[in-house]
mmCIF file of C-alpha atoms in Angstrom:
data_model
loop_
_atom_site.group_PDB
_atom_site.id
_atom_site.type_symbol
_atom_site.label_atom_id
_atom_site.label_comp_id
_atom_site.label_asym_id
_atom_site.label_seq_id
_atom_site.Cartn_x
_atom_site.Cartn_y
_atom_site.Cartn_z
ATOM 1 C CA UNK A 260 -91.572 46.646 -45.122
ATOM 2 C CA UNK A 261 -94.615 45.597 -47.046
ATOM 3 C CA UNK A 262 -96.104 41.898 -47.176
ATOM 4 C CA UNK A 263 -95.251 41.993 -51.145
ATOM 5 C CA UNK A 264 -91.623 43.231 -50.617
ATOM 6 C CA UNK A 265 -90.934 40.625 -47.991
ATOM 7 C CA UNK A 266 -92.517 38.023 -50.319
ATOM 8 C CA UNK A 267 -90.259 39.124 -53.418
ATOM 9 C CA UNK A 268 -87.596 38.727 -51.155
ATOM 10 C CA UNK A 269 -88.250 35.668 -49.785
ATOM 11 C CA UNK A 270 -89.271 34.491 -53.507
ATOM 12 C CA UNK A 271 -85.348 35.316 -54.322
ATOM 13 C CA UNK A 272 -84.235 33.725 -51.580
ATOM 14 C CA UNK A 273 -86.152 30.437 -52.659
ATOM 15 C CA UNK A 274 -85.556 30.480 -55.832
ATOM 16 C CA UNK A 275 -81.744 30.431 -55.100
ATOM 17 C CA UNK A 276 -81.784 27.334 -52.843
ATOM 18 C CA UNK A 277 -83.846 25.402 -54.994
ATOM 19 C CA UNK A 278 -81.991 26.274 -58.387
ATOM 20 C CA UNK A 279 -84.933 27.407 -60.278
ATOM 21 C CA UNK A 280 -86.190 31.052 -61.157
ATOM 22 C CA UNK A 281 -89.607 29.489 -63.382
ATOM 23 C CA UNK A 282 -90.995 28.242 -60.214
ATOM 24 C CA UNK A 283 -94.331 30.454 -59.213
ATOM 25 C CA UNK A 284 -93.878 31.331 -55.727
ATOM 26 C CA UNK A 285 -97.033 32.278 -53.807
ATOM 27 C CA UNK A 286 -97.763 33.288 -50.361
ATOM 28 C CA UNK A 287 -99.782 29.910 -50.490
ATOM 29 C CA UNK A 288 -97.054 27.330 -51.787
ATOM 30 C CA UNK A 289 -96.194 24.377 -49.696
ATOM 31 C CA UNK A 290 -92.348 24.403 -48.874
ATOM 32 C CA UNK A 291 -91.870 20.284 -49.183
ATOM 33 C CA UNK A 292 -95.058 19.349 -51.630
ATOM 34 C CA UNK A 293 -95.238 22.055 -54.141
ATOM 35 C CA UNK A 294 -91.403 23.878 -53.697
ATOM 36 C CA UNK A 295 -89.876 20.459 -53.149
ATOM 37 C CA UNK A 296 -87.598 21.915 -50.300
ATOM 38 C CA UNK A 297 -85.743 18.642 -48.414
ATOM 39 C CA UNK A 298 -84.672 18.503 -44.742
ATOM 40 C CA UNK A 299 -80.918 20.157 -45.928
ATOM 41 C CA UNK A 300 -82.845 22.741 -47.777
ATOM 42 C CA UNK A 301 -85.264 23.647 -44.795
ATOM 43 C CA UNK A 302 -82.696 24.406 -43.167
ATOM 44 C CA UNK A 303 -80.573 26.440 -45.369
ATOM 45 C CA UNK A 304 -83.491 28.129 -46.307
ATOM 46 C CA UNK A 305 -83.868 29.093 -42.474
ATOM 47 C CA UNK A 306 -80.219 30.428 -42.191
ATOM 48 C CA UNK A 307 -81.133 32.269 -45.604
ATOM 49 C CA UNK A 308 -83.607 33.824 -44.299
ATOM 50 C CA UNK A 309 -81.729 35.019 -41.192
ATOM 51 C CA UNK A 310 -79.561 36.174 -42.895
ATOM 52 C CA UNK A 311 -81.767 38.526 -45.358
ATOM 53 C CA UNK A 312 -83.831 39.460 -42.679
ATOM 54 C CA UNK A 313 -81.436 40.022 -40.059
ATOM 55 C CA UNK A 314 -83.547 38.459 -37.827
ATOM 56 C CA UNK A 315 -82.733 35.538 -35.700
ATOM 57 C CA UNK A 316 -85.193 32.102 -35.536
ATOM 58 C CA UNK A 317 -85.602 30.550 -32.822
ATOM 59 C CA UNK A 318 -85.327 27.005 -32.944
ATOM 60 C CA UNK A 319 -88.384 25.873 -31.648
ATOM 61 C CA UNK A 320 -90.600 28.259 -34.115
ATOM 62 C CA UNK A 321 -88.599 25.744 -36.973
ATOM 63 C CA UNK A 322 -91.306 23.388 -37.272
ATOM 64 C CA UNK A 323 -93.793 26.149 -37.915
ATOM 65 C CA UNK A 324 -92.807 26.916 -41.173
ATOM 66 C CA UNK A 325 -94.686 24.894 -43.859
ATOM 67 C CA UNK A 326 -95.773 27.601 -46.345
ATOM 68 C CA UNK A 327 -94.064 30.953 -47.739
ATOM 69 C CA UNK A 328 -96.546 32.301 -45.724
ATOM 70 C CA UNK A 329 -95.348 31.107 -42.478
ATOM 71 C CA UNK A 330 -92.377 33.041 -42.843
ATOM 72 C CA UNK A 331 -94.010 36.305 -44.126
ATOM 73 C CA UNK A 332 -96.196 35.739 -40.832
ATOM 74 C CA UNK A 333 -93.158 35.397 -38.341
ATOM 75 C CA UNK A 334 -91.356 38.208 -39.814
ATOM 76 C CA UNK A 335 -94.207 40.653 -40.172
ATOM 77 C CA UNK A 336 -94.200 39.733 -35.990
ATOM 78 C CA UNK A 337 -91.097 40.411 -35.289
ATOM 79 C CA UNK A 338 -90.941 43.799 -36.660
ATOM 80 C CA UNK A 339 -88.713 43.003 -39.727
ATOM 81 C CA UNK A 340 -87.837 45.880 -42.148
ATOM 82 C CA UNK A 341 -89.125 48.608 -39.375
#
């Protein structure tokens, strides 16, 4: 899987949690200070992402994730879409 398919994936996946399909989602964009994402959403975005990915995160790699890019990062690592 490509690093654009994963991020139009991902994008969807955003989008959904935060109620919003105008929102310009970049590889770049800040999950708290530019997507707004709370602690509640974090999280569900995490499961989300699990879930779409079939992949499992481990909880100590949580606190990595600050940008879309983070999780395009850990997923292009672990093989995702192979």
């Amino acid at each position: 899987m490509s690093r654009e398919e994963i991020l139009s994936r991902l994008t969807g996946v955003i989008q959904e949690i935060i109620c919003d399909d105008s929102v310009e989602i970049t590889e770049e964009s800040s999950l708290v200070d530019e997507l707004g994402l709370d602690s509640l959403e974090a999280m569900e975005l995490m499961m989300e992402v699990e879930n779409e990915f079939d992949v499992t995160i481990p909880e100590s790699e949580i606190g990595n994730f600050s940008k879309v890019k983070d999780f395009i990062d850990y997923l292009e690592q672990n093989h995702v879409g192979e």
